[in-house]
């Protein structure tokens, strides 16, 4: 198997050899799962053995009768890798220590007692010469080999971690206090100062040095080293050291995992499932029904014992809390919720943090100043809030006092503000708007680095027609909170912003009551062309990038502006248009949470060219014609299913009915930084795979059949939970009617809506199934006819169907009993 041979050379010698000499071979079981694209270790073992030569050739290699020729490329590395793996695998039975009779014989079902192994050293030496000659990589082979294992000694000492290494590590483990078993400095110091026979084993020394170098470099790089992997596996034999993690899903739902110190994440339905894996102190909190959560970034929270204002708690405990103290609540399952508190939990469970140092915090930085628009303006806090006074130009400023500190009253603030507390002074400069972002500062979308949330549909449109058409719907000016959120997001996304941080900004900027979903509002910024929602290719996180400002010529006298249009950009837009003799037009959206569109009306072509030159912005490129359902038909290897879409509620459930094959599944590749994959399984249709969750949900519903959107009076709404048009299509629809998509109020609360004209609706209907409100109501009124005709007891009876204007006869045959 030539490909496997090349994979072994690359993975176990060339890759580690790029950073220095290679003194050991660490073949993890998970490596085989990854290489062979399976999830079962026994299946991977069988695949590995299949790659080996025929048993007669293998014996000739072992004995040295078939020695590698000098100067030839190695064709035996898979044999050496297999021999290293069989000494360290989890499939090795306890007590198996003899190389020939226990390990080799049981793997190959062949008798090897007393078999000569002269060929092993020949292969190692030939490999050493090849790596240096062709790649300048130094393969360090053990020199001090005991006489009793002279023929297999190098093969024994190159593998890690063997049973000999584990014996030494257990001695160290037993000498370290339990609470410090996973402290890398403690482990490193103990091994450095201990008198261990393992310090004479080359592979032990080599892997420990790799770990120690990674530990000194900082962060968590040391956790990826073979030494730490082996250490943790031994620690986990006697200690429950896993953590409970709550992760925000793609659409606002919360998911629960237990996470090992090595980063392995196992989905669980309730915190009780993690009790035997987590420390006793955390387990006590789980049993009490209140678990403190610490924000670990990227929309993830870890369970802890230190008080915080974010809690994982049972519904009964939440009911006993003061409603005024609750900031927000999200259901995790039927019994548990994730609750954000302003300060403390009712019933005496204190969640306030320690007194904060006197200073300004929680603001949006704008250059050397901060955004002065409430509620995103900074607040002043300190150990003695009652002693704090805020002044501007020597005059006191009224502030809103709370237990967290002092906040500005609702409004827009500009200038220098001074906070005084006893003899301390803290000054801050506030500005009313964000700075305009230049091209040199803006981090642009890079297809090699990111995957667009639109995936296959990125930069495609339902129709190549770009002219403006009429839309008769009501337009509403944006609310002040939306303008403030827009200024903050524009400033923070210049160099990219994590998805969770953007959600936090939106949540802080919204009013307490009468507000739509924060997830829908963030989507509206993408559909308005302000932001590009992306997934990093080599890190499991979503990131927002800022789109460039662009112009598009429409008709004979119009320039349509695309991209972010905060206050600073609007000021320059009006100035450039006035200087060129043009006029800026503002087109509001369909609700107060919709961002406005802007166009510039020019009397002639000369003025239009002058305006574009003054603005110094690029012209919008031509998009491609969209296709309805574009998925990847190829298979997936090395991934496992971790959830299936709950189509009614619109999130990926960890627990579901295995008997139902159809569905949209979320897949994860363990020990990898790859994004999740989403696999659509529909009976009678080929399986397709997606990277973007929103595209996957839309495509899955289209493949399953039935209308997914409803239109009425020029408004397009989704009929299924979490179904959205790709942002590229939403931007095109907005271009046609100059009206951005956004959450809008409806009878059922806030619902995401698109403004569409007649021709735009026709083009969109060619890609996704759309029904209208009248047809939906008529179908609801006559749905009983279908049930009547489907009943076996009504066979032969006739009924008039007003939809088809025909008389229909029930022809159903009763089933045999």
PDB file of N, CA, C and O in Angstrom, residues 1 4 28-52 82 85 89 91 107:
ATOM      1  N   UNK A   1       0.858  -1.188   0.000  1.00  0.00           N
ATOM      2  CA  UNK A   1       0.000   0.000   0.000  1.00  0.00           C
ATOM      3  C   UNK A   1       0.888   1.230   0.000  1.00  0.00           C
ATOM      4  O   UNK A   1       1.337   1.721   1.027  1.00  0.00           O
ATOM      5  N   UNK A   4      -0.082   4.397   2.103  1.00  0.00           N
ATOM      6  CA  UNK A   4       0.104   4.255   3.537  1.00  0.00           C
ATOM      7  C   UNK A   4       1.578   4.341   3.901  1.00  0.00           C
ATOM      8  O   UNK A   4       1.952   4.916   4.925  1.00  0.00           O
ATOM      9  N   UNK A  28      -0.344   6.782  17.894  1.00  0.00           N
ATOM     10  CA  UNK A  28      -1.565   6.756  18.700  1.00  0.00           C
ATOM     11  C   UNK A  28      -2.658   5.970  17.994  1.00  0.00           C
ATOM     12  O   UNK A  28      -2.696   5.896  16.762  1.00  0.00           O
ATOM     13  N   UNK A  29      -3.541   5.384  18.781  1.00  0.00           N
ATOM     14  CA  UNK A  29      -4.686   4.681  18.189  1.00  0.00           C
ATOM     15  C   UNK A  29      -5.515   5.620  17.322  1.00  0.00           C
ATOM     16  O   UNK A  29      -6.033   5.221  16.271  1.00  0.00           O
ATOM     17  N   UNK A  30      -5.651   6.879  17.769  1.00  0.00           N
ATOM     18  CA  UNK A  30      -6.443   7.837  17.003  1.00  0.00           C
ATOM     19  C   UNK A  30      -5.822   8.135  15.648  1.00  0.00           C
ATOM     20  O   UNK A  30      -6.517   8.534  14.715  1.00  0.00           O
ATOM     21  N   UNK A  31      -4.490   7.965  15.533  1.00  0.00           N
ATOM     22  CA  UNK A  31      -3.845   8.148  14.231  1.00  0.00           C
ATOM     23  C   UNK A  31      -4.408   7.160  13.214  1.00  0.00           C
ATOM     24  O   UNK A  31      -4.663   7.511  12.058  1.00  0.00           O
ATOM     25  N   UNK A  32      -4.582   5.916  13.646  1.00  0.00           N
ATOM     26  CA  UNK A  32      -5.096   4.891  12.733  1.00  0.00           C
ATOM     27  C   UNK A  32      -6.539   5.195  12.349  1.00  0.00           C
ATOM     28  O   UNK A  32      -6.940   4.992  11.195  1.00  0.00           O
ATOM     29  N   UNK A  33      -7.332   5.662  13.317  1.00  0.00           N
ATOM     30  CA  UNK A  33      -8.715   6.033  12.993  1.00  0.00           C
ATOM     31  C   UNK A  33      -8.735   7.134  11.940  1.00  0.00           C
ATOM     32  O   UNK A  33      -9.565   7.125  11.025  1.00  0.00           O
ATOM     33  N   UNK A  34      -7.810   8.077  12.073  1.00  0.00           N
ATOM     34  CA  UNK A  34      -7.732   9.192  11.131  1.00  0.00           C
ATOM     35  C   UNK A  34      -7.240   8.729   9.766  1.00  0.00           C
ATOM     36  O   UNK A  34      -7.804   9.080   8.730  1.00  0.00           O
ATOM     37  N   UNK A  35      -6.193   7.922   9.750  1.00  0.00           N
ATOM     38  CA  UNK A  35      -5.592   7.485   8.480  1.00  0.00           C
ATOM     39  C   UNK A  35      -6.558   6.625   7.675  1.00  0.00           C
ATOM     40  O   UNK A  35      -6.723   6.809   6.465  1.00  0.00           O
ATOM     41  N   UNK A  36      -7.237   5.705   8.340  1.00  0.00           N
ATOM     42  CA  UNK A  36      -8.104   4.763   7.632  1.00  0.00           C
ATOM     43  C   UNK A  36      -9.553   5.246   7.550  1.00  0.00           C
ATOM     44  O   UNK A  36     -10.383   4.581   6.922  1.00  0.00           O
ATOM     45  N   UNK A  37      -9.861   6.365   8.175  1.00  0.00           N
ATOM     46  CA  UNK A  37     -11.205   6.935   8.056  1.00  0.00           C
ATOM     47  C   UNK A  37     -12.288   6.089   8.677  1.00  0.00           C
ATOM     48  O   UNK A  37     -13.395   5.973   8.143  1.00  0.00           O
ATOM     49  N   UNK A  38     -11.994   5.480   9.831  1.00  0.00           N
ATOM     50  CA  UNK A  38     -12.986   4.652  10.530  1.00  0.00           C
ATOM     51  C   UNK A  38     -13.127   5.181  11.954  1.00  0.00           C
ATOM     52  O   UNK A  38     -12.325   5.991  12.427  1.00  0.00           O
ATOM     53  N   UNK A  39     -14.153   4.723  12.645  1.00  0.00           N
ATOM     54  CA  UNK A  39     -14.379   5.143  14.027  1.00  0.00           C
ATOM     55  C   UNK A  39     -14.183   4.008  15.023  1.00  0.00           C
ATOM     56  O   UNK A  39     -14.164   4.247  16.216  1.00  0.00           O
ATOM     57  N   UNK A  40     -14.024   2.792  14.543  1.00  0.00           N
ATOM     58  CA  UNK A  40     -13.863   1.633  15.410  1.00  0.00           C
ATOM     59  C   UNK A  40     -12.401   1.207  15.401  1.00  0.00           C
ATOM     60  O   UNK A  40     -11.806   0.968  14.333  1.00  0.00           O
ATOM     61  N   UNK A  41     -11.798   1.093  16.584  1.00  0.00           N
ATOM     62  CA  UNK A  41     -10.373   0.779  16.676  1.00  0.00           C
ATOM     63  C   UNK A  41     -10.069  -0.625  16.176  1.00  0.00           C
ATOM     64  O   UNK A  41      -9.019  -0.855  15.565  1.00  0.00           O
ATOM     65  N   UNK A  42     -10.961  -1.569  16.413  1.00  0.00           N
ATOM     66  CA  UNK A  42     -10.727  -2.929  15.918  1.00  0.00           C
ATOM     67  C   UNK A  42     -10.693  -2.954  14.396  1.00  0.00           C
ATOM     68  O   UNK A  42      -9.879  -3.662  13.795  1.00  0.00           O
ATOM     69  N   UNK A  43     -11.556  -2.177  13.774  1.00  0.00           N
ATOM     70  CA  UNK A  43     -11.553  -2.092  12.312  1.00  0.00           C
ATOM     71  C   UNK A  43     -10.253  -1.451  11.828  1.00  0.00           C
ATOM     72  O   UNK A  43      -9.672  -1.881  10.820  1.00  0.00           O
ATOM     73  N   UNK A  44      -9.776  -0.428  12.539  1.00  0.00           N
ATOM     74  CA  UNK A  44      -8.510   0.203  12.163  1.00  0.00           C
ATOM     75  C   UNK A  44      -7.348  -0.784  12.305  1.00  0.00           C
ATOM     76  O   UNK A  44      -6.422  -0.793  11.486  1.00  0.00           O
ATOM     77  N   UNK A  45      -7.387  -1.605  13.348  1.00  0.00           N
ATOM     78  CA  UNK A  45      -6.339  -2.624  13.534  1.00  0.00           C
ATOM     79  C   UNK A  45      -6.297  -3.596  12.359  1.00  0.00           C
ATOM     80  O   UNK A  45      -5.232  -3.933  11.844  1.00  0.00           O
ATOM     81  N   UNK A  46      -7.471  -4.025  11.924  1.00  0.00           N
ATOM     82  CA  UNK A  46      -7.536  -4.947  10.784  1.00  0.00           C
ATOM     83  C   UNK A  46      -7.003  -4.285   9.515  1.00  0.00           C
ATOM     84  O   UNK A  46      -6.296  -4.921   8.720  1.00  0.00           O
ATOM     85  N   UNK A  47      -7.348  -3.002   9.335  1.00  0.00           N
ATOM     86  CA  UNK A  47      -6.862  -2.289   8.152  1.00  0.00           C
ATOM     87  C   UNK A  47      -5.343  -2.154   8.181  1.00  0.00           C
ATOM     88  O   UNK A  47      -4.666  -2.282   7.147  1.00  0.00           O
ATOM     89  N   UNK A  48      -4.790  -1.896   9.380  1.00  0.00           N
ATOM     90  CA  UNK A  48      -3.339  -1.782   9.497  1.00  0.00           C
ATOM     91  C   UNK A  48      -2.656  -3.086   9.136  1.00  0.00           C
ATOM     92  O   UNK A  48      -1.651  -3.103   8.404  1.00  0.00           O
ATOM     93  N   UNK A  49      -3.169  -4.183   9.645  1.00  0.00           N
ATOM     94  CA  UNK A  49      -2.553  -5.489   9.363  1.00  0.00           C
ATOM     95  C   UNK A  49      -2.661  -5.832   7.875  1.00  0.00           C
ATOM     96  O   UNK A  49      -1.762  -6.452   7.297  1.00  0.00           O
ATOM     97  N   UNK A  50      -3.732  -5.388   7.218  1.00  0.00           N
ATOM     98  CA  UNK A  50      -3.875  -5.627   5.776  1.00  0.00           C
ATOM     99  C   UNK A  50      -2.793  -4.924   4.959  1.00  0.00           C
ATOM    100  O   UNK A  50      -2.465  -5.345   3.858  1.00  0.00           O
ATOM    101  N   UNK A  51      -2.266  -3.816   5.510  1.00  0.00           N
ATOM    102  CA  UNK A  51      -1.229  -3.086   4.763  1.00  0.00           C
ATOM    103  C   UNK A  51       0.122  -3.785   4.810  1.00  0.00           C
ATOM    104  O   UNK A  51       1.021  -3.451   4.036  1.00  0.00           O
ATOM    105  N   UNK A  52       0.271  -4.748   5.737  1.00  0.00           N
ATOM    106  CA  UNK A  52       1.563  -5.424   5.866  1.00  0.00           C
ATOM    107  C   UNK A  52       1.761  -6.420   4.732  1.00  0.00           C
ATOM    108  O   UNK A  52       0.791  -6.937   4.157  1.00  0.00           O
ATOM    109  N   UNK A  82       4.039  -0.383  12.520  1.00  0.00           N
ATOM    110  CA  UNK A  82       3.182  -1.413  13.116  1.00  0.00           C
ATOM    111  C   UNK A  82       3.805  -1.969  14.402  1.00  0.00           C
ATOM    112  O   UNK A  82       3.121  -2.132  15.419  1.00  0.00           O
ATOM    113  N   UNK A  85       3.450   0.562  17.145  1.00  0.00           N
ATOM    114  CA  UNK A  85       2.051   0.695  17.577  1.00  0.00           C
ATOM    115  C   UNK A  85       1.618  -0.462  18.468  1.00  0.00           C
ATOM    116  O   UNK A  85       0.951  -0.267  19.478  1.00  0.00           O
ATOM    117  N   UNK A  89      -0.605   0.288  21.957  1.00  0.00           N
ATOM    118  CA  UNK A  89      -2.039   0.406  21.694  1.00  0.00           C
ATOM    119  C   UNK A  89      -2.902   0.029  22.903  1.00  0.00           C
ATOM    120  O   UNK A  89      -2.505  -0.789  23.747  1.00  0.00           O
ATOM    121  N   UNK A  91      -5.464  -1.709  22.648  1.00  0.00           N
ATOM    122  CA  UNK A  91      -5.963  -3.065  22.415  1.00  0.00           C
ATOM    123  C   UNK A  91      -5.031  -4.129  22.999  1.00  0.00           C
ATOM    124  O   UNK A  91      -5.389  -5.301  23.047  1.00  0.00           O
ATOM    125  N   UNK A 107      -1.117 -10.456  17.346  1.00  0.00           N
ATOM    126  CA  UNK A 107      -1.567  -9.544  16.287  1.00  0.00           C
ATOM    127  C   UNK A 107      -1.650 -10.248  14.930  1.00  0.00           C
ATOM    128  O   UNK A 107      -2.566 -10.002  14.150  1.00  0.00           O
TER     129      UNK A 107
END
